[in-house]
Coordinates of N, CA and C in Angstrom, one line a residue:
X1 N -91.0 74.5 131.3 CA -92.2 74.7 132.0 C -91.9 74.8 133.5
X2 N -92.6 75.9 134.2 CA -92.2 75.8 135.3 C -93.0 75.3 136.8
X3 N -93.1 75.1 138.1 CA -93.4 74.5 138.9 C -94.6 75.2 139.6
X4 N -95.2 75.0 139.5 CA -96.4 76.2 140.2 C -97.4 75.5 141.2
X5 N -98.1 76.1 141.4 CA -99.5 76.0 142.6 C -100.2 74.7 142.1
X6 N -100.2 74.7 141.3 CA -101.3 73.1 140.5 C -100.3 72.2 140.6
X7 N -99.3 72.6 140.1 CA -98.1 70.9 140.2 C -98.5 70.5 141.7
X8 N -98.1 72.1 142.3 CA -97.7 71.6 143.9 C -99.3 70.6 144.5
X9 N -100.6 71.2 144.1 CA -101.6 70.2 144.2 C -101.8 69.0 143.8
X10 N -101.5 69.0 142.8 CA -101.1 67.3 142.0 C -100.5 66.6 143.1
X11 N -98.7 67.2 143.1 CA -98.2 66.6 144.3 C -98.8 65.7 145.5
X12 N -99.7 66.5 146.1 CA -100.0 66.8 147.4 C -101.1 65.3 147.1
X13 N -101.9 65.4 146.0 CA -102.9 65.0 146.2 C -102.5 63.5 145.8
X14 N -101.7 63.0 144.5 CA -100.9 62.1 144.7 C -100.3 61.1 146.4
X15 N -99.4 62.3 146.6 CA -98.8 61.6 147.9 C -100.1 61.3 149.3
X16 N -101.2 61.9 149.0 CA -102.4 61.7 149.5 C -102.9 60.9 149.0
X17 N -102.9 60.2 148.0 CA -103.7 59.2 147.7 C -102.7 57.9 148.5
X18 N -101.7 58.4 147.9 CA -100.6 57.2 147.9 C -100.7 57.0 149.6
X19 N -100.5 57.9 150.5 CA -100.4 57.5 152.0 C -101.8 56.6 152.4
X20 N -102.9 57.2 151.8 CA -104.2 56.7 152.3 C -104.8 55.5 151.8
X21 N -104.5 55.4 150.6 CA -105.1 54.4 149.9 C -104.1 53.1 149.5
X22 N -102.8 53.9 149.4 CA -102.3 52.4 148.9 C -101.9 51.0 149.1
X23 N -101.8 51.2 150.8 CA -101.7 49.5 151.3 C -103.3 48.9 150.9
X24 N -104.4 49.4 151.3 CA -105.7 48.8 151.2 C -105.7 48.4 149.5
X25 N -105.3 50.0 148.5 CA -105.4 49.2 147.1 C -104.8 47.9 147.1
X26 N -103.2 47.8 147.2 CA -102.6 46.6 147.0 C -103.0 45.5 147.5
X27 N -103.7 45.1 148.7 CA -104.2 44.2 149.3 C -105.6 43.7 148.5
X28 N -106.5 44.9 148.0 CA -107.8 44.7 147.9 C -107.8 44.9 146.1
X29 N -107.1 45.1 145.7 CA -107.2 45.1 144.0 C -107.1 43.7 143.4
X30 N -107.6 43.5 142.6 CA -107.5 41.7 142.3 C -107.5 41.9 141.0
X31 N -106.6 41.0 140.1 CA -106.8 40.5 138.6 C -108.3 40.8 137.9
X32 N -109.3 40.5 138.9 CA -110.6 40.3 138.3 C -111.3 41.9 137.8
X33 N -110.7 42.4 138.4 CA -111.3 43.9 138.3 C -110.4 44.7 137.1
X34 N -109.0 43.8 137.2 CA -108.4 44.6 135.7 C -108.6 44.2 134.3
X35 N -109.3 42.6 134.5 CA -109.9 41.8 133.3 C -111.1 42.6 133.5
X36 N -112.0 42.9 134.2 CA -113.4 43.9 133.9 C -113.0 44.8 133.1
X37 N -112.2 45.6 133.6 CA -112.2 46.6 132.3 C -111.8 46.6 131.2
X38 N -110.6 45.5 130.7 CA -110.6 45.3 129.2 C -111.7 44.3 128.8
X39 N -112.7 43.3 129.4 CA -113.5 43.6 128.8 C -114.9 44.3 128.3
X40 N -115.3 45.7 129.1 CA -115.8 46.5 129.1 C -115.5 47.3 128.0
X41 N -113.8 47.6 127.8 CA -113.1 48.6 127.1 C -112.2 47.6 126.2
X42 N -112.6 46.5 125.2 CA -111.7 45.8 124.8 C -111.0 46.5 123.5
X43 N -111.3 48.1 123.3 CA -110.3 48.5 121.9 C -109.4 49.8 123.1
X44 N -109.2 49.3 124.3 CA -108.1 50.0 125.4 C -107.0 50.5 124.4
X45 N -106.4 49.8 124.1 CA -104.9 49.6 123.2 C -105.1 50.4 121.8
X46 N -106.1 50.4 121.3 CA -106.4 50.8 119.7 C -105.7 52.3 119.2
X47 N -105.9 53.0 119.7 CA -104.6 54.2 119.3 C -103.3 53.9 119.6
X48 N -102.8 53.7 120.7 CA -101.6 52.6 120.6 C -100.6 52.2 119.3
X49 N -101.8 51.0 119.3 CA -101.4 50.1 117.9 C -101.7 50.9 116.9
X50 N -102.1 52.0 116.7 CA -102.4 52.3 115.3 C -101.2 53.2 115.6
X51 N -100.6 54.3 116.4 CA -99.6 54.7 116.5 C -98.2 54.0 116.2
X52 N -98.3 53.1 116.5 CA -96.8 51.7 116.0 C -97.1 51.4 115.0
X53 N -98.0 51.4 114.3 CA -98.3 50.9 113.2 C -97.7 52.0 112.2
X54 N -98.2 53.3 112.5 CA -97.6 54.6 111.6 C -96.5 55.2 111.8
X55 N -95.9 54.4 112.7 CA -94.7 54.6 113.6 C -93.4 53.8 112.2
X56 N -94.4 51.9 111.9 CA -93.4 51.4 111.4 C -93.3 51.7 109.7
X57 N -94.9 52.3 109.7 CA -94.9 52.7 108.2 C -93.9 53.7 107.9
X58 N -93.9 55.0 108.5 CA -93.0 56.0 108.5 C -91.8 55.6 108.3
X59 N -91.3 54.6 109.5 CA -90.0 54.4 109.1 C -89.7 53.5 107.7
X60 N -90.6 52.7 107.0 CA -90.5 52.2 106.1 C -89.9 52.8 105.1
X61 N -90.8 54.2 105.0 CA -90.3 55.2 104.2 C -89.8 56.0 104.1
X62 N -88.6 55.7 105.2 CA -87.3 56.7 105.5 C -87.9 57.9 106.2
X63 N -88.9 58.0 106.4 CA -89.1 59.0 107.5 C -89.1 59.1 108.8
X64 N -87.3 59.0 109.4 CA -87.0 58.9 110.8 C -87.5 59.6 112.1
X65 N -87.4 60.7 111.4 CA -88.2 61.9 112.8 C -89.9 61.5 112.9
X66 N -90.4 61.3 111.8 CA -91.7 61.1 112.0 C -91.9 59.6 112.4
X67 N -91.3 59.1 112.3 CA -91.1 57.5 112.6 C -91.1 57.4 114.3
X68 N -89.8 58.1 114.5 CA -89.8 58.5 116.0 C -91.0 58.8 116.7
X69 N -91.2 60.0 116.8 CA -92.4 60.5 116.8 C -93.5 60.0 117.4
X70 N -94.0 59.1 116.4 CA -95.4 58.3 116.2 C -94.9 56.9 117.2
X71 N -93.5 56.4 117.5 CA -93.3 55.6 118.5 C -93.5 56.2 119.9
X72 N -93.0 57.2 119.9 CA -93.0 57.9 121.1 C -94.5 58.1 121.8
X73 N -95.4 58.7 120.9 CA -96.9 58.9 121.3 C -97.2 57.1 121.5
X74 N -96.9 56.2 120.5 CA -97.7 54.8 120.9 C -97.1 54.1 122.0
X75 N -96.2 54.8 122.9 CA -95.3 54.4 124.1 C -96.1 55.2 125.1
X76 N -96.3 56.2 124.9 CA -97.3 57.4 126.2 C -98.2 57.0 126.0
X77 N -99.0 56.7 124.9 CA -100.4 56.3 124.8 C -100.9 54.9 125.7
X78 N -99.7 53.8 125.4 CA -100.0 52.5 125.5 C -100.1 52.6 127.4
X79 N -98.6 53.2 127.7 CA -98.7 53.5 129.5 C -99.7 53.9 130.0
X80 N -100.4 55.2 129.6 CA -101.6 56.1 130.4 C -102.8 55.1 130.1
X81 N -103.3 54.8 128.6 CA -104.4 54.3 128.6 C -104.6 52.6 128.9
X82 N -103.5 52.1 128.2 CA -103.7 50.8 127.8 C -103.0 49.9 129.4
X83 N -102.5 50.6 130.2 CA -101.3 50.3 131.6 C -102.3 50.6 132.6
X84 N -102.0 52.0 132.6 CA -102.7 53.1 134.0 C -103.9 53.1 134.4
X85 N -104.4 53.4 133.1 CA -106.0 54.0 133.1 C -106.5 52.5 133.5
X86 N -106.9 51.4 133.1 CA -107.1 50.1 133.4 C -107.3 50.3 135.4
X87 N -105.8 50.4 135.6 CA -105.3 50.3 136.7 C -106.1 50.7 137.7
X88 N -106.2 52.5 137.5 CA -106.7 53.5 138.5 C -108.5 53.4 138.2
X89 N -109.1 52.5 137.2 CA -110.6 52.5 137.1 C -110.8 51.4 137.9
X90 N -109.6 50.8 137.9 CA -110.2 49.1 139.0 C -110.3 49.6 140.1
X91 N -109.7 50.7 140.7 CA -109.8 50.7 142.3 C -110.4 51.6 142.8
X92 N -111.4 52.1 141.8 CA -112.5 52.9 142.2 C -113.6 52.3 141.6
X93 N -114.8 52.1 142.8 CA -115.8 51.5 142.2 C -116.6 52.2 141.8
X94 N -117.1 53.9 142.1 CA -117.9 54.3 141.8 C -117.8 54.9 140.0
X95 N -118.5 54.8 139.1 CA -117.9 54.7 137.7 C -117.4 56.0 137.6
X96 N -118.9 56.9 137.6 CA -118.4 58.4 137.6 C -117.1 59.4 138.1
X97 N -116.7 58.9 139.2 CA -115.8 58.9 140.4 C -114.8 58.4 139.6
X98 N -114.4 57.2 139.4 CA -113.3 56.5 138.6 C -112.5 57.3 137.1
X99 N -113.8 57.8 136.4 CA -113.7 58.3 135.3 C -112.7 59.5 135.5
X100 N -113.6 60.5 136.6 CA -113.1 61.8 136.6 C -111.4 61.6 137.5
X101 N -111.4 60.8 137.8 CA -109.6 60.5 138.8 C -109.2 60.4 137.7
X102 N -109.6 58.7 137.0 CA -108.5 58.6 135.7 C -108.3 59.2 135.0
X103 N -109.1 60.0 134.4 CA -108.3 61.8 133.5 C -107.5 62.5 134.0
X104 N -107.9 63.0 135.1 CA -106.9 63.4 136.3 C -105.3 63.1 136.4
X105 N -105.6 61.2 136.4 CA -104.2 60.8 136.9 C -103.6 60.3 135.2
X106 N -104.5 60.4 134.2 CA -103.4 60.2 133.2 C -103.4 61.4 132.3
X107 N -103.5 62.3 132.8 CA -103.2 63.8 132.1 C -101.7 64.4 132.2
X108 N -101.6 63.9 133.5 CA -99.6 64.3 133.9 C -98.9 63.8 133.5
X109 N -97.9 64.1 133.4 CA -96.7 63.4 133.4 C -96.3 61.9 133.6
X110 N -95.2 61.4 133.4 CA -95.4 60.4 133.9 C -94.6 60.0 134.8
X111 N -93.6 61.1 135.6 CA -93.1 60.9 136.3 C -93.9 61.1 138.0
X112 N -95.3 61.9 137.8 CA -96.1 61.5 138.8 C -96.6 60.2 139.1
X113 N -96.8 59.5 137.8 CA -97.5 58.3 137.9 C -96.6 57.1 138.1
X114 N -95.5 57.7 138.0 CA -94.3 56.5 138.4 C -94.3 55.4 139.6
X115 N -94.5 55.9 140.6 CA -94.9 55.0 141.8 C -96.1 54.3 141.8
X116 N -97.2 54.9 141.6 CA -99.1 54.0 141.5 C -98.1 53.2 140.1
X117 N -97.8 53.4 139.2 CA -98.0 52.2 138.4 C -97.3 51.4 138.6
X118 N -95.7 51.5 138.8 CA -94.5 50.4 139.2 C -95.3 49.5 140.2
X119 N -95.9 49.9 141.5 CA -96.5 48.8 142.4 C -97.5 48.4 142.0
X120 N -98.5 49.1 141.2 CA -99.5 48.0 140.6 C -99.7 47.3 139.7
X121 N -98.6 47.6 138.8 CA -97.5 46.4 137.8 C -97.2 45.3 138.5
X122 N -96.7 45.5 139.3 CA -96.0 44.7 140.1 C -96.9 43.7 140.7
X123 N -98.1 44.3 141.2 CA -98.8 43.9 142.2 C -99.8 42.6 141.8
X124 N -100.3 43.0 140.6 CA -101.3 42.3 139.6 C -100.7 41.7 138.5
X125 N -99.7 42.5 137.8 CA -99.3 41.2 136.9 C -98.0 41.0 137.0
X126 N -97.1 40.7 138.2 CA -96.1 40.4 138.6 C -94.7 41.4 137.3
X127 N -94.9 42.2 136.9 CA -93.8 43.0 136.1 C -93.2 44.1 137.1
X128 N -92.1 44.0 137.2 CA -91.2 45.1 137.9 C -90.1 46.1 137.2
X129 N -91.2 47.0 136.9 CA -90.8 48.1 135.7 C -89.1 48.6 136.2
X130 N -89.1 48.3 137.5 CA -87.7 49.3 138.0 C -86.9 48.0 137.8
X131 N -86.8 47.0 137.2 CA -86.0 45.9 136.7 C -86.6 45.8 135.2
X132 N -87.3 45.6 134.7 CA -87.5 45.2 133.4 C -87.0 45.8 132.5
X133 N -86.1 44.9 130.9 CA -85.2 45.3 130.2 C -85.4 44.4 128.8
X134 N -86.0 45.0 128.3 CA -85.9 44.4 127.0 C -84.9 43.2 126.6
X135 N -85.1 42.5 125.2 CA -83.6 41.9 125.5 C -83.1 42.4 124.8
X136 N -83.1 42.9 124.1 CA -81.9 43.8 123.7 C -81.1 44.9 123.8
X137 N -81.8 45.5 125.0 CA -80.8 45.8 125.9 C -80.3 46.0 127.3
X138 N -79.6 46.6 128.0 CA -79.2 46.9 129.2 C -80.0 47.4 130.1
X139 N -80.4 48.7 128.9 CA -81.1 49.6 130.0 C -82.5 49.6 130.6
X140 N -83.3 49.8 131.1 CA -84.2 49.7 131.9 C -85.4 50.1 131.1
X141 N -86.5 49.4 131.1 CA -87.4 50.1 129.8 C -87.8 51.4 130.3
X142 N -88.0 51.7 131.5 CA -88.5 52.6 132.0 C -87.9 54.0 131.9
X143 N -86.1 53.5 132.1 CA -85.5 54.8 131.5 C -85.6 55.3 129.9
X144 N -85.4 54.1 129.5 CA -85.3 54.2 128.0 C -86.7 54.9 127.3
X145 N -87.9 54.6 127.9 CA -89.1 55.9 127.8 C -88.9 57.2 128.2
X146 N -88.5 57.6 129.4 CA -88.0 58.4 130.0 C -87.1 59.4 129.2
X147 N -86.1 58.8 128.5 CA -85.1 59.3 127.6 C -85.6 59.2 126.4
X148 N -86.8 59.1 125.8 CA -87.4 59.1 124.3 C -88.0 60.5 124.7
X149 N -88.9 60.1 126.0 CA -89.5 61.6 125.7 C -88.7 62.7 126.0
X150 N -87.8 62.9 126.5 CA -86.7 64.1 126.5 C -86.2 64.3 125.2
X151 N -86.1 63.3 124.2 CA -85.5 63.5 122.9 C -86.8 64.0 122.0
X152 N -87.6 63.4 122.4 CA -89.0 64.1 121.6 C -89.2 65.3 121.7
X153 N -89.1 66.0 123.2 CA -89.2 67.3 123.8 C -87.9 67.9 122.6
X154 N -86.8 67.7 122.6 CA -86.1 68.0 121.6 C -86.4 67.8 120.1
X155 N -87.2 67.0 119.8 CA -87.6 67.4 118.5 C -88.9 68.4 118.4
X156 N -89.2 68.5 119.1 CA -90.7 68.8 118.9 C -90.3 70.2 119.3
X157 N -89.4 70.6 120.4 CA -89.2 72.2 120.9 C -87.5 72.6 120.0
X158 N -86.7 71.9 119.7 CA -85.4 72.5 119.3 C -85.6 72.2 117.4
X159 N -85.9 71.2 117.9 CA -85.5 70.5 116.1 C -84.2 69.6 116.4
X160 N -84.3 69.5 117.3 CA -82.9 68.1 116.9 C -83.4 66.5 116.5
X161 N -83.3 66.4 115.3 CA -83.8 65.6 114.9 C -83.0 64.1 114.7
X162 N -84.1 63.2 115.8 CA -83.1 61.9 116.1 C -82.6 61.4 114.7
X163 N -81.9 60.2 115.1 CA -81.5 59.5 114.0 C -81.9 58.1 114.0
X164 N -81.7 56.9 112.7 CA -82.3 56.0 112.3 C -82.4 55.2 113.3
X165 N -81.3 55.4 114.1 CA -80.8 54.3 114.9 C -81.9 54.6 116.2
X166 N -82.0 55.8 116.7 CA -82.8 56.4 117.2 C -84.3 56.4 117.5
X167 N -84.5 55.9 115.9 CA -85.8 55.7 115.9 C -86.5 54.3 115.8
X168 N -85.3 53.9 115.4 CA -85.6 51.6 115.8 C -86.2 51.4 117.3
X169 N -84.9 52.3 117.8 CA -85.0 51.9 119.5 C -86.4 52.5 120.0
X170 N -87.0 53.0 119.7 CA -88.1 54.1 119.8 C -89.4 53.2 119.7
X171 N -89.3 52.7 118.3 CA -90.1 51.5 117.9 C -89.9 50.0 118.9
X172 N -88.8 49.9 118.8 CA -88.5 48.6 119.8 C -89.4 48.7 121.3
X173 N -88.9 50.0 121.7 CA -89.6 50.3 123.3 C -91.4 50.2 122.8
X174 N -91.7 50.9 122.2 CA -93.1 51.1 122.3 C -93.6 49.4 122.1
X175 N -92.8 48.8 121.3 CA -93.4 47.5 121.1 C -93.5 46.2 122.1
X176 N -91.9 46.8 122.8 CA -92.1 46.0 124.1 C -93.4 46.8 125.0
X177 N -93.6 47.6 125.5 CA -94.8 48.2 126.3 C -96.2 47.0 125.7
X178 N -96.6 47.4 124.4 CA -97.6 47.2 123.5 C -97.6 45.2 123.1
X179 N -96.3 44.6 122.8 CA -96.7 43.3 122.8 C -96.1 42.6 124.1
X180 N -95.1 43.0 125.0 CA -94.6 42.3 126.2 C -95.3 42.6 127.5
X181 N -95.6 43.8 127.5 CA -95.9 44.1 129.0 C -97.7 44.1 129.2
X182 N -98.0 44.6 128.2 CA -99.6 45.4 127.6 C -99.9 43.7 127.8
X183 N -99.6 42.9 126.8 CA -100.4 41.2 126.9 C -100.2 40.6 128.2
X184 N -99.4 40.5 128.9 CA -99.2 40.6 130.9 C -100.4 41.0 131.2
X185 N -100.2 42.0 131.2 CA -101.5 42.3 132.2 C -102.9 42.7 131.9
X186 N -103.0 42.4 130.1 CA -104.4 42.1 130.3 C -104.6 40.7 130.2
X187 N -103.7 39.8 130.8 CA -104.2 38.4 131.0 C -104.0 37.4 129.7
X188 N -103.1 37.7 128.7 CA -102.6 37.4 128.0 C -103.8 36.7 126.9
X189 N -104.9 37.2 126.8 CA -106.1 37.4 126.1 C -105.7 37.4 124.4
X190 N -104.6 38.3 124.3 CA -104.6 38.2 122.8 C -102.6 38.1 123.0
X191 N -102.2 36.9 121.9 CA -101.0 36.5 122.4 C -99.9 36.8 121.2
X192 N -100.2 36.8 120.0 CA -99.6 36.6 119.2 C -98.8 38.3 118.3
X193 N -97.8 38.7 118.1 CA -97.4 40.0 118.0 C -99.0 40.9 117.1
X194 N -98.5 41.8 117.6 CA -99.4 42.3 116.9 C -100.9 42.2 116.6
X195 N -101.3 41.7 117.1 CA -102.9 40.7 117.0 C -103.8 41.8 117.3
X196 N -103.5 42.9 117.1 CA -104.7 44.2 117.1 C -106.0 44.2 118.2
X197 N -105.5 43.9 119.5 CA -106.2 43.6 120.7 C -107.4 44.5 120.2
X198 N -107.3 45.7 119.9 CA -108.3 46.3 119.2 C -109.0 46.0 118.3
X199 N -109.3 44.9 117.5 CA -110.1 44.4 116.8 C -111.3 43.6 117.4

């Protein structure tokens, strides 16, 4: 895909948000406003978890590519909606207003959204994605999404189809987002693995 007049607006309008607005967000955004919206929107997470959930059935039954897969979507899904979207509705008060940004800002990529979310991770529920690492491994969770969805872009555009091992890690990541990071910052409301915040 290539780089055109709309990215370049995205851009622009991003790094415009980010110059104008961000010291006042960080200063002026409070916990209270990110607990408003999950409880306004308390099934936030519910595709999510139902994606890991078909994520771990698939792999149950030896179906690694689709196993992958369905971790991959419940790892994008869990960031934009159940992370971001939360995020970017608290710091707009006007609802209407709020709505139409957050589509906006969770329709791209997610290497636009990389900066707004690392500092308001950070900011509100003390997580620092550019350090945080699973324990099981080294790498950075952030890369380790990063590197799913390039391998998904490869299954989905080449056919290279991951492998078992592949597809654990896949599940592992989406689970940390969904039970480690996701219960952080909605206030640790629902605590127990899997507890279907969606219910």
């Amino acid at each position: 895909m290539s780089y055109d007049e709309n990215d370049a607006a995205m851009d622009a309008f991003y790094d415009e948000m980010r110059e104008q607005l961000y010291p006042e967000i960080i200063n002026d955004f409070t916990s209270e406003r990110l607990q408003s919206y999950f409880l306004s929107y308390p099934e936030a997470a519910k595709p999510a978890y139902l994606a890991l959930e078909e994520s771990l059935r698939l792999r149950d039954a030896g179906f690694f590519s689709a196993a992958f897969l369905f971790a991959v979507i419940a790892t994008e899904v869990a960031v934009k909606t159940a992370l971001l979207k939360p995020i970017v509705h608290g710091l707009i008060h006007n609802l209407p207003t709020s709505t139409l940004i957050t589509d906006l800002v969770v329709r791209n990529g997610l290497d636009r959204i990389e900066n707004l979310l690392f500092e308001s991770l950070n900011s509100v529920a003390n997580i620092d994605l550019n350090s945080f690492c699973r324990p099981t491994s080294d790498q950075k969770l952030w890369s380790e999404i990063k590197d799913l969805q390039k391998k998904r872009d490869h299954l989905v555009h080449r056919a290279q189809m991951p492998s078992s091992t592949e597809a654990e890690i896949a599940i592992s990541v989406a689970s940390a987002v969904l039970e480690t990071v996701f219960p952080i910052v909605q206030g640790n409301r629902f605590t127990s693995t899997r507890t279907r915040a969606y219910l």
